[in-house]
PDB file of C-alpha atoms in Angstrom:
ATOM      1  CA  MET E 660      15.402   0.704  17.411  1.00 94.00           C
ATOM      2  CA  ILE E 661      14.733  -0.892  14.017  1.00 97.00           C
ATOM      3  CA  ASP E 662      13.044   0.772  11.030  1.00 98.00           C
ATOM      4  CA  THR E 663      11.501  -2.190   9.243  1.00 98.00           C
ATOM      5  CA  HIS E 664      10.664  -0.368   5.999  1.00 98.00           C
ATOM      6  CA  CYS E 665      12.448   2.565   4.384  1.00 98.00           C
ATOM      7  CA  HIS E 666      13.764   3.590   0.979  1.00 98.00           C
ATOM      8  CA  LEU E 667      17.283   4.379   2.105  1.00 97.00           C
ATOM      9  CA  ASP E 668      18.620   4.812  -1.417  1.00 97.00           C
ATOM     10  CA  TYR E 669      16.293   7.799  -1.924  1.00 96.00           C
ATOM     11  CA  LEU E 670      18.271   9.763   0.680  1.00 95.00           C
ATOM     12  CA  ASP E 671      21.095  12.057  -0.463  1.00 92.00           C
ATOM     13  CA  ASP E 672      23.419  10.558   2.153  1.00 94.00           C
ATOM     14  CA  PRO E 673      22.176   7.077   3.090  1.00 95.00           C
ATOM     15  CA  ALA E 674      24.971   6.478   5.594  1.00 94.00           C
ATOM     16  CA  SER E 675      23.800   9.467   7.656  1.00 93.00           C
ATOM     17  CA  ALA E 676      20.670   7.583   8.716  1.00 94.00           C
ATOM     18  CA  ARG E 677      22.585   5.038  10.744  1.00 86.00           C
ATOM     19  CA  GLY E 678      22.415   5.717  14.447  1.00 87.00           C
ATOM     20  CA  GLU E 679      20.072   8.727  14.353  1.00 89.00           C
ATOM     21  CA  LEU E 680      17.671   8.833  17.316  1.00 90.00           C
ATOM     22  CA  GLY E 681      19.035   5.511  18.536  1.00 90.00           C
ATOM     23  CA  LEU E 682      18.478   3.652  15.255  1.00 94.00           C
ATOM     24  CA  THR E 683      20.367   0.356  15.283  1.00 93.00           C
ATOM     25  CA  GLY E 684      18.983  -1.374  12.205  1.00 96.00           C
ATOM     26  CA  LEU E 685      16.894  -0.742   9.118  1.00 97.00           C
ATOM     27  CA  VAL E 686      15.495  -2.587   6.140  1.00 98.00           C
ATOM     28  CA  CYS E 687      15.964  -0.884   2.776  1.00 98.00           C
ATOM     29  CA  ILE E 688      13.149  -1.812   0.416  1.00 98.00           C
ATOM     30  CA  GLY E 689      14.051  -2.636  -3.179  1.00 97.00           C
ATOM     31  CA  ALA E 690      10.764  -1.915  -4.943  1.00 95.00           C
ATOM     32  CA  SER E 691      12.032  -2.164  -8.531  1.00 97.00           C
ATOM     33  CA  VAL E 692      14.960  -3.873 -10.208  1.00 97.00           C
ATOM     34  CA  GLN E 693      17.172  -0.791  -9.926  1.00 98.00           C
ATOM     35  CA  HIS E 694      16.127  -0.053  -6.355  1.00 98.00           C
ATOM     36  CA  ALA E 695      16.727  -3.710  -5.487  1.00 98.00           C
ATOM     37  CA  ARG E 696      20.279  -3.376  -6.786  1.00 98.00           C
ATOM     38  CA  ASN E 697      20.707  -0.212  -4.737  1.00 98.00           C
ATOM     39  CA  ALA E 698      19.280  -1.825  -1.601  1.00 98.00           C
ATOM     40  CA  VAL E 699      21.579  -4.831  -1.838  1.00 98.00           C
ATOM     41  CA  LYS E 700      24.619  -2.599  -2.393  1.00 98.00           C
ATOM     42  CA  LEU E 701      23.754  -0.538   0.695  1.00 98.00           C
ATOM     43  CA  ALA E 702      23.192  -3.689   2.757  1.00 97.00           C
ATOM     44  CA  GLU E 703      26.577  -5.013   1.647  1.00 97.00           C
ATOM     45  CA  THR E 704      28.428  -1.859   2.656  1.00 96.00           C
ATOM     46  CA  LEU E 705      26.603  -0.358   5.662  1.00 96.00           C
ATOM     47  CA  PRO E 706      26.458  -2.202   9.017  1.00 95.00           C
ATOM     48  CA  GLY E 707      22.948  -2.528  10.399  1.00 95.00           C
ATOM     49  CA  VAL E 708      21.305  -2.377   6.961  1.00 97.00           C
ATOM     50  CA  TRP E 709      19.380  -5.222   5.337  1.00 98.00           C
ATOM     51  CA  ALA E 710      17.499  -5.328   2.030  1.00 98.00           C
ATOM     52  CA  THR E 711      14.405  -6.643   0.308  1.00 98.00           C
ATOM     53  CA  VAL E 712      14.048  -7.115  -3.452  1.00 98.00           C
ATOM     54  CA  GLY E 713      10.925  -7.022  -5.582  1.00 98.00           C
ATOM     55  CA  ILE E 714       8.567  -5.124  -7.855  1.00 98.00           C
ATOM     56  CA  HIS E 715       6.179  -2.511  -6.475  1.00 97.00           C
ATOM     57  CA  PRO E 716       2.652  -2.742  -7.940  1.00 96.00           C
ATOM     58  CA  GLY E 717       3.121   0.727  -9.402  1.00 94.00           C
ATOM     59  CA  ASP E 718       6.132  -0.604 -11.320  1.00 95.00           C
ATOM     60  CA  SER E 719       4.528  -3.837 -12.477  1.00 94.00           C
ATOM     61  CA  ALA E 720       5.108  -2.834 -16.123  1.00 93.00           C
ATOM     62  CA  GLU E 721       8.772  -3.714 -15.604  1.00 95.00           C
ATOM     63  CA  ASP E 722       7.880  -7.334 -14.750  1.00 97.00           C
ATOM     64  CA  SER E 723       9.594  -9.511 -17.346  1.00 97.00           C
ATOM     65  CA  PRO E 724      11.521 -12.778 -17.541  1.00 98.00           C
ATOM     66  CA  GLU E 725      14.761 -10.806 -17.342  1.00 98.00           C
ATOM     67  CA  ALA E 726      13.625  -8.816 -14.291  1.00 98.00           C
ATOM     68  CA  ARG E 727      12.445 -11.972 -12.560  1.00 98.00           C
ATOM     69  CA  ALA E 728      15.744 -13.748 -13.206  1.00 98.00           C
ATOM     70  CA  GLU E 729      17.754 -10.877 -11.721  1.00 98.00           C
ATOM     71  CA  LEU E 730      15.493 -10.541  -8.678  1.00 98.00           C
ATOM     72  CA  GLU E 731      15.556 -14.292  -8.067  1.00 98.00           C
ATOM     73  CA  ALA E 732      19.342 -14.166  -7.978  1.00 98.00           C
ATOM     74  CA  LEU E 733      19.356 -11.147  -5.649  1.00 98.00           C
ATOM     75  CA  ALA E 734      16.805 -12.848  -3.378  1.00 98.00           C
ATOM     76  CA  LEU E 735      19.451 -15.420  -2.442  1.00 98.00           C
ATOM     77  CA  HIS E 736      21.903 -12.784  -1.217  1.00 98.00           C
ATOM     78  CA  PRO E 737      22.642 -13.267   2.510  1.00 97.00           C
ATOM     79  CA  ARG E 738      21.794  -9.612   3.306  1.00 97.00           C
ATOM     80  CA  VAL E 739      18.389  -9.884   1.629  1.00 98.00           C
ATOM     81  CA  VAL E 740      15.800 -10.659   4.291  1.00 98.00           C
ATOM     82  CA  GLY E 741      12.534 -10.262   2.376  1.00 98.00           C
ATOM     83  CA  ILE E 742      10.766 -10.012  -0.973  1.00 98.00           C
ATOM     84  CA  GLY E 743       8.867  -6.975  -2.228  1.00 98.00           C
ATOM     85  CA  GLU E 744       7.351  -4.644  -1.760  1.00 97.00           C
ATOM     86  CA  SER E 745       4.643  -6.194  -3.864  1.00 98.00           C
ATOM     87  CA  GLY E 746       0.843  -6.107  -3.631  1.00 97.00           C
ATOM     88  CA  LEU E 747      -2.027  -4.203  -5.224  1.00 97.00           C
ATOM     89  CA  ASP E 748      -2.531  -0.475  -5.756  1.00 96.00           C
ATOM     90  CA  ASP E 749      -5.881   0.829  -7.043  1.00 94.00           C
ATOM     91  CA  TYR E 750      -5.255   4.457  -6.145  1.00 91.00           C
ATOM     92  CA  TRP E 751      -4.400   5.624  -9.638  1.00 83.00           C
ATOM     93  CA  ASP E 752      -6.841   5.731 -12.557  1.00 75.00           C
ATOM     94  CA  ASP E 753      -4.460   3.833 -14.851  1.00 71.00           C
ATOM     95  CA  THR E 754      -4.115   0.834 -12.525  1.00 73.00           C
ATOM     96  CA  GLN E 755      -2.999  -2.248 -14.455  1.00 89.00           C
ATOM     97  CA  ARG E 756      -4.619  -4.894 -12.280  1.00 91.00           C
ATOM     98  CA  PRO E 757      -3.706  -7.978 -14.391  1.00 94.00           C
ATOM     99  CA  ALA E 758      -0.029  -6.965 -14.432  1.00 96.00           C
ATOM    100  CA  GLN E 759      -0.087  -6.209 -10.706  1.00 96.00           C
ATOM    101  CA  MET E 760      -1.657  -9.572  -9.929  1.00 97.00           C
ATOM    102  CA  ALA E 761       0.855 -11.471 -12.065  1.00 97.00           C
ATOM    103  CA  ALA E 762       3.803  -9.764 -10.361  1.00 98.00           C
ATOM    104  CA  PHE E 763       2.213 -10.251  -6.929  1.00 98.00           C
ATOM    105  CA  ASP E 764       1.598 -13.955  -7.518  1.00 98.00           C
ATOM    106  CA  TRP E 765       5.141 -14.498  -8.729  1.00 98.00           C
ATOM    107  CA  GLN E 766       6.596 -12.722  -5.682  1.00 98.00           C
ATOM    108  CA  LEU E 767       4.438 -14.806  -3.346  1.00 98.00           C
ATOM    109  CA  ASP E 768       5.904 -17.891  -4.999  1.00 98.00           C
ATOM    110  CA  LEU E 769       9.432 -16.483  -4.784  1.00 98.00           C
ATOM    111  CA  ALA E 770       8.973 -15.721  -1.073  1.00 98.00           C
ATOM    112  CA  ARG E 771       7.821 -19.293  -0.515  1.00 98.00           C
ATOM    113  CA  ARG E 772      10.753 -20.764  -2.429  1.00 98.00           C
ATOM    114  CA  VAL E 773      13.463 -18.725  -0.682  1.00 98.00           C
ATOM    115  CA  GLY E 774      11.778 -18.867   2.745  1.00 98.00           C
ATOM    116  CA  LYS E 775      11.660 -15.101   3.276  1.00 98.00           C
ATOM    117  CA  PRO E 776       8.653 -12.872   4.099  1.00 98.00           C
ATOM    118  CA  LEU E 777       6.791 -10.877   1.480  1.00 98.00           C
ATOM    119  CA  VAL E 778       6.304  -7.164   2.118  1.00 98.00           C
ATOM    120  CA  ILE E 779       2.825  -6.185   0.886  1.00 98.00           C
ATOM    121  CA  HIS E 780       1.690  -2.769  -0.348  1.00 98.00           C
ATOM    122  CA  THR E 781      -2.082  -2.172  -0.349  1.00 97.00           C
ATOM    123  CA  ARG E 782      -3.586   1.127  -1.470  1.00 96.00           C
ATOM    124  CA  ASP E 783      -7.079   2.232  -2.515  1.00 95.00           C
ATOM    125  CA  LYS E 784      -8.830   5.439  -3.397  1.00 93.00           C
ATOM    126  CA  ALA E 785     -10.626   7.072  -0.463  1.00 91.00           C
ATOM    127  CA  GLY E 786     -13.827   5.191   0.318  1.00 92.00           C
ATOM    128  CA  ALA E 787     -12.905   2.142  -1.791  1.00 93.00           C
ATOM    129  CA  ASP E 788     -11.357  -1.186  -0.828  1.00 95.00           C
ATOM    130  CA  SER E 789     -10.847  -3.155  -4.045  1.00 95.00           C
ATOM    131  CA  ALA E 790      -7.094  -3.494  -3.450  1.00 96.00           C
ATOM    132  CA  HIS E 791      -7.614  -4.666   0.132  1.00 97.00           C
ATOM    133  CA  LEU E 792     -10.133  -7.278  -0.993  1.00 98.00           C
ATOM    134  CA  GLY E 793      -7.803  -8.327  -3.794  1.00 97.00           C
ATOM    135  CA  VAL E 794      -4.877  -8.802  -1.416  1.00 98.00           C
ATOM    136  CA  MET E 795      -7.021 -11.042   0.790  1.00 98.00           C
ATOM    137  CA  ASP E 796      -8.075 -13.093  -2.242  1.00 98.00           C
ATOM    138  CA  MET E 797      -4.466 -13.529  -3.334  1.00 98.00           C
ATOM    139  CA  LEU E 798      -3.219 -14.502   0.116  1.00 98.00           C
ATOM    140  CA  ARG E 799      -5.838 -17.227   0.469  1.00 98.00           C
ATOM    141  CA  GLY E 800      -3.870 -19.208  -2.106  1.00 97.00           C
ATOM    142  CA  TRP E 801      -0.604 -18.890  -0.154  1.00 97.00           C
ATOM    143  CA  PRO E 802      -1.435 -19.708   3.477  1.00 97.00           C
ATOM    144  CA  ASP E 803       2.116 -20.626   4.503  1.00 96.00           C
ATOM    145  CA  VAL E 804       3.987 -17.545   3.240  1.00 98.00           C
ATOM    146  CA  SER E 805       5.011 -15.068   5.938  1.00 98.00           C
ATOM    147  CA  VAL E 806       3.812 -11.580   5.066  1.00 98.00           C
ATOM    148  CA  ILE E 807       4.182  -8.022   6.341  1.00 98.00           C
ATOM    149  CA  LEU E 808       1.216  -5.739   5.686  1.00 98.00           C
ATOM    150  CA  HIS E 809       3.299  -2.622   5.165  1.00 98.00           C
ATOM    151  CA  CYS E 810       1.932   0.810   6.147  1.00 98.00           C
ATOM    152  CA  PHE E 811      -1.211  -0.859   7.446  1.00 98.00           C
ATOM    153  CA  SER E 812      -4.315   1.172   6.638  1.00 97.00           C
ATOM    154  CA  GLY E 813      -6.524  -0.023   9.492  1.00 97.00           C
ATOM    155  CA  HIS E 814      -8.932  -1.741   7.064  1.00 97.00           C
ATOM    156  CA  ALA E 815     -11.185  -3.846   9.302  1.00 97.00           C
ATOM    157  CA  GLY E 816     -11.510  -6.741   6.875  1.00 98.00           C
ATOM    158  CA  LEU E 817      -7.789  -7.051   6.253  1.00 98.00           C
ATOM    159  CA  LEU E 818      -7.125  -6.719   9.976  1.00 98.00           C
ATOM    160  CA  HIS E 819      -9.449  -9.610  10.792  1.00 98.00           C
ATOM    161  CA  PHE E 820      -8.099 -11.664   7.885  1.00 98.00           C
ATOM    162  CA  GLY E 821      -4.484 -11.079   8.907  1.00 98.00           C
ATOM    163  CA  LEU E 822      -5.105 -11.997  12.532  1.00 98.00           C
ATOM    164  CA  GLU E 823      -6.967 -15.143  11.547  1.00 97.00           C
ATOM    165  CA  ARG E 824      -4.263 -16.060   9.042  1.00 97.00           C
ATOM    166  CA  GLY E 825      -1.883 -16.762  11.882  1.00 94.00           C
ATOM    167  CA  PRO E 826       1.299 -15.623  13.605  1.00 95.00           C
ATOM    168  CA  HIS E 827       3.276 -15.348  10.345  1.00 96.00           C
ATOM    169  CA  THR E 828       1.232 -12.267   9.351  1.00 98.00           C
ATOM    170  CA  TYR E 829       2.602  -8.958  10.660  1.00 98.00           C
ATOM    171  CA  PHE E 830       1.265  -5.394  10.548  1.00 98.00           C
ATOM    172  CA  GLY E 831       3.599  -2.486   9.843  1.00 98.00           C
ATOM    173  CA  PHE E 832       2.691   0.912  11.313  1.00 98.00           C
ATOM    174  CA  ALA E 833       4.212   4.001   9.711  1.00 98.00           C
ATOM    175  CA  GLY E 834       4.287   7.727  10.423  1.00 98.00           C
ATOM    176  CA  ASN E 835       0.721   8.267   9.211  1.00 98.00           C
ATOM    177  CA  THR E 836      -0.399   6.508  12.398  1.00 98.00           C
ATOM    178  CA  THR E 837       0.303   9.810  14.165  1.00 98.00           C
ATOM    179  CA  TYR E 838      -2.020  11.905  11.963  1.00 98.00           C
ATOM    180  CA  LYS E 839      -5.194  13.293  13.539  1.00 97.00           C
ATOM    181  CA  THR E 840      -7.464  11.771  10.883  1.00 97.00           C
ATOM    182  CA  ALA E 841      -5.919   8.273  11.104  1.00 98.00           C
ATOM    183  CA  ARG E 842      -8.559   6.907  13.458  1.00 98.00           C
ATOM    184  CA  GLU E 843      -8.795   3.430  11.894  1.00 98.00           C
ATOM    185  CA  ILE E 844      -5.008   3.021  11.888  1.00 98.00           C
ATOM    186  CA  GLN E 845      -4.805   4.160  15.496  1.00 98.00           C
ATOM    187  CA  ALA E 846      -7.569   1.774  16.550  1.00 98.00           C
ATOM    188  CA  ALA E 847      -5.670  -1.099  14.944  1.00 98.00           C
ATOM    189  CA  ALA E 848      -2.391  -0.024  16.553  1.00 98.00           C
ATOM    190  CA  GLN E 849      -4.104   0.140  19.917  1.00 97.00           C
ATOM    191  CA  ASN E 850      -5.634  -3.313  19.754  1.00 96.00           C
ATOM    192  CA  ILE E 851      -3.627  -5.792  17.689  1.00 97.00           C
ATOM    193  CA  PRO E 852      -1.484  -8.312  19.587  1.00 98.00           C
ATOM    194  CA  LEU E 853       1.904  -6.758  20.254  1.00 98.00           C
ATOM    195  CA  GLY E 854       3.617  -9.832  18.876  1.00 98.00           C
ATOM    196  CA  ARG E 855       2.271  -8.977  15.423  1.00 98.00           C
ATOM    197  CA  MET E 856       3.336  -5.312  15.321  1.00 98.00           C
ATOM    198  CA  LEU E 857       6.199  -3.797  13.350  1.00 98.00           C
ATOM    199  CA  LEU E 858       7.254  -0.142  13.211  1.00 98.00           C
ATOM    200  CA  GLU E 859       8.453   1.574  10.055  1.00 98.00           C
ATOM    201  CA  THR E 860       8.931   4.947   8.425  1.00 98.00           C
ATOM    202  CA  ASP E 861       8.531   4.408   4.656  1.00 98.00           C
ATOM    203  CA  ALA E 862      11.148   7.193   4.523  1.00 98.00           C
ATOM    204  CA  PRO E 863      11.412   9.576   2.771  1.00 97.00           C
ATOM    205  CA  PHE E 864       7.580   9.489   2.695  1.00 97.00           C
ATOM    206  CA  LEU E 865       4.913   9.866   5.436  1.00 97.00           C
ATOM    207  CA  ALA E 866       6.905  11.731   8.057  1.00 98.00           C
ATOM    208  CA  PRO E 867       5.256  11.409  11.483  1.00 98.00           C
ATOM    209  CA  VAL E 868       4.116  14.243  13.701  1.00 98.00           C
ATOM    210  CA  PRO E 869       6.090  16.368  14.718  1.00 97.00           C
ATOM    211  CA  LYS E 870       8.025  16.120  11.424  1.00 97.00           C
ATOM    212  CA  ARG E 871       4.991  15.977   9.143  1.00 97.00           C
ATOM    213  CA  GLY E 872       5.468  17.988   5.953  1.00 95.00           C
ATOM    214  CA  LYS E 873       9.215  17.380   5.912  1.00 96.00           C
ATOM    215  CA  PRO E 874      11.167  14.568   4.229  1.00 96.00           C
ATOM    216  CA  ASN E 875      10.959  11.518   6.443  1.00 97.00           C
ATOM    217  CA  ARG E 876      14.066   9.925   7.975  1.00 97.00           C
ATOM    218  CA  PRO E 877      14.568   6.359   9.241  1.00 97.00           C
ATOM    219  CA  GLY E 878      15.308   7.633  12.746  1.00 97.00           C
ATOM    220  CA  TYR E 879      11.867   9.234  12.899  1.00 97.00           C
ATOM    221  CA  VAL E 880      10.455   5.768  13.551  1.00 98.00           C
ATOM    222  CA  ARG E 881      10.996   6.712  17.200  1.00 97.00           C
ATOM    223  CA  HIS E 882       8.204   9.305  16.969  1.00 98.00           C
ATOM    224  CA  THR E 883       5.771   6.612  15.809  1.00 98.00           C
ATOM    225  CA  LEU E 884       6.991   4.325  18.593  1.00 98.00           C
ATOM    226  CA  GLU E 885       6.325   6.983  21.227  1.00 98.00           C
ATOM    227  CA  PHE E 886       2.883   7.775  19.803  1.00 98.00           C
ATOM    228  CA  ILE E 887       1.770   4.121  19.813  1.00 98.00           C
ATOM    229  CA  ALA E 888       3.264   3.547  23.264  1.00 98.00           C
ATOM    230  CA  ALA E 889       1.100   6.412  24.561  1.00 98.00           C
ATOM    231  CA  LEU E 890      -1.969   4.966  22.798  1.00 98.00           C
ATOM    232  CA  ARG E 891      -1.420   1.659  24.548  1.00 98.00           C
ATOM    233  CA  ASP E 892      -0.236   3.082  27.873  1.00 98.00           C
ATOM    234  CA  LEU E 893       3.089   1.283  27.513  1.00 98.00           C
ATOM    235  CA  ASP E 894       6.627   2.266  28.372  1.00 98.00           C
ATOM    236  CA  PRO E 895       8.283   3.177  25.034  1.00 98.00           C
ATOM    237  CA  ASP E 896      11.325   1.084  25.932  1.00 98.00           C
ATOM    238  CA  GLU E 897       9.108  -1.974  26.361  1.00 98.00           C
ATOM    239  CA  LEU E 898       7.354  -1.394  23.028  1.00 98.00           C
ATOM    240  CA  GLU E 899      10.739  -0.926  21.376  1.00 98.00           C
ATOM    241  CA  ARG E 900      11.962  -4.216  22.815  1.00 98.00           C
ATOM    242  CA  ILE E 901       8.873  -6.072  21.574  1.00 98.00           C
ATOM    243  CA  THR E 902       8.746  -4.596  18.080  1.00 98.00           C
ATOM    244  CA  ASP E 903      12.488  -4.988  17.541  1.00 98.00           C
ATOM    245  CA  ALA E 904      12.188  -8.658  18.539  1.00 97.00           C
ATOM    246  CA  ASN E 905       9.306  -9.028  16.075  1.00 98.00           C
ATOM    247  CA  ALA E 906      11.425  -7.515  13.293  1.00 98.00           C
ATOM    248  CA  GLU E 907      14.348  -9.779  14.060  1.00 97.00           C
ATOM    249  CA  ARG E 908      12.043 -12.799  14.077  1.00 97.00           C
ATOM    250  CA  VAL E 909      10.142 -12.198  10.842  1.00 98.00           C
ATOM    251  CA  TYR E 910      13.165 -11.017   8.873  1.00 98.00           C
ATOM    252  CA  GLY E 911      15.769 -13.288  10.476  1.00 96.00           C
ATOM    253  CA  MET E 912      17.969 -10.214  10.571  1.00 91.00           C
ATOM    254  CA  TYR E 913      20.717 -11.306  12.921  1.00 77.00           C
ATOM    255  CA  ALA E 914      20.895 -14.750  11.390  1.00 68.00           C
ATOM    256  CA  THR E 915      22.577 -13.142   8.344  1.00 63.00           C
ATOM    257  CA  PRO E 916      26.291 -12.267   8.031  1.00 65.00           C
ATOM    258  CA  SER E 917      27.190  -8.718   9.032  1.00 61.00           C
ATOM    259  CA  ALA E 918      28.172  -6.078   6.495  1.00 64.00           C
ATOM    260  CA  GLY E 919      31.471  -4.294   6.718  1.00 52.00           C
TER     261      GLY E 919
END
């Protein structure tokens, strides 16, 4: 079982996540310069751990020539399998859209140059979709970059756009898929082609039912797997096989040298 998106360096004991609930691999997301350093260090030292490097839209103020130079160097590391998470976030009142867009555009270009997928964060206020529309506008200029729509919201427009964009666009489903109110996310999880689905935790955030309200753990991706398997009337082992193969394909995980 692979957790395709977690913040392993936020855990008190990152090594303890390996192997829990059958976990065999995980991708630690480096969403700022410091977290990118942490992610790469963990990927170098812990078997079954890979990293991404980038600037989260909420941290776009740290985008600078110096930050870009360091992240470009880290992006070439053999244990780094993706860029980001990047994207657009209009949830907060102090959103700095020009800075977010500049960082997003640069990371799209970096992903293209190094040939690794871009992990995309998209978040709006309830009832709004400016960030979702903005992500679609940005991606239209980069049709050949592989992307992962992390913690997919179920937004109908982005779903249609991503499916039409082609097989190098993947949808990541996190623990919030299991929440009673997540009807749009569940509808998307029930209907998208299985070859485009990834499973993730976003640990330590968004713990799935039955762990909701507690700090999330990478191994809890299994709860999301079992929930979606039931939605789709699939054997969980079959869904695990498919989504793990998807993760290995988009990230090129086992084409990289092993840690340890």
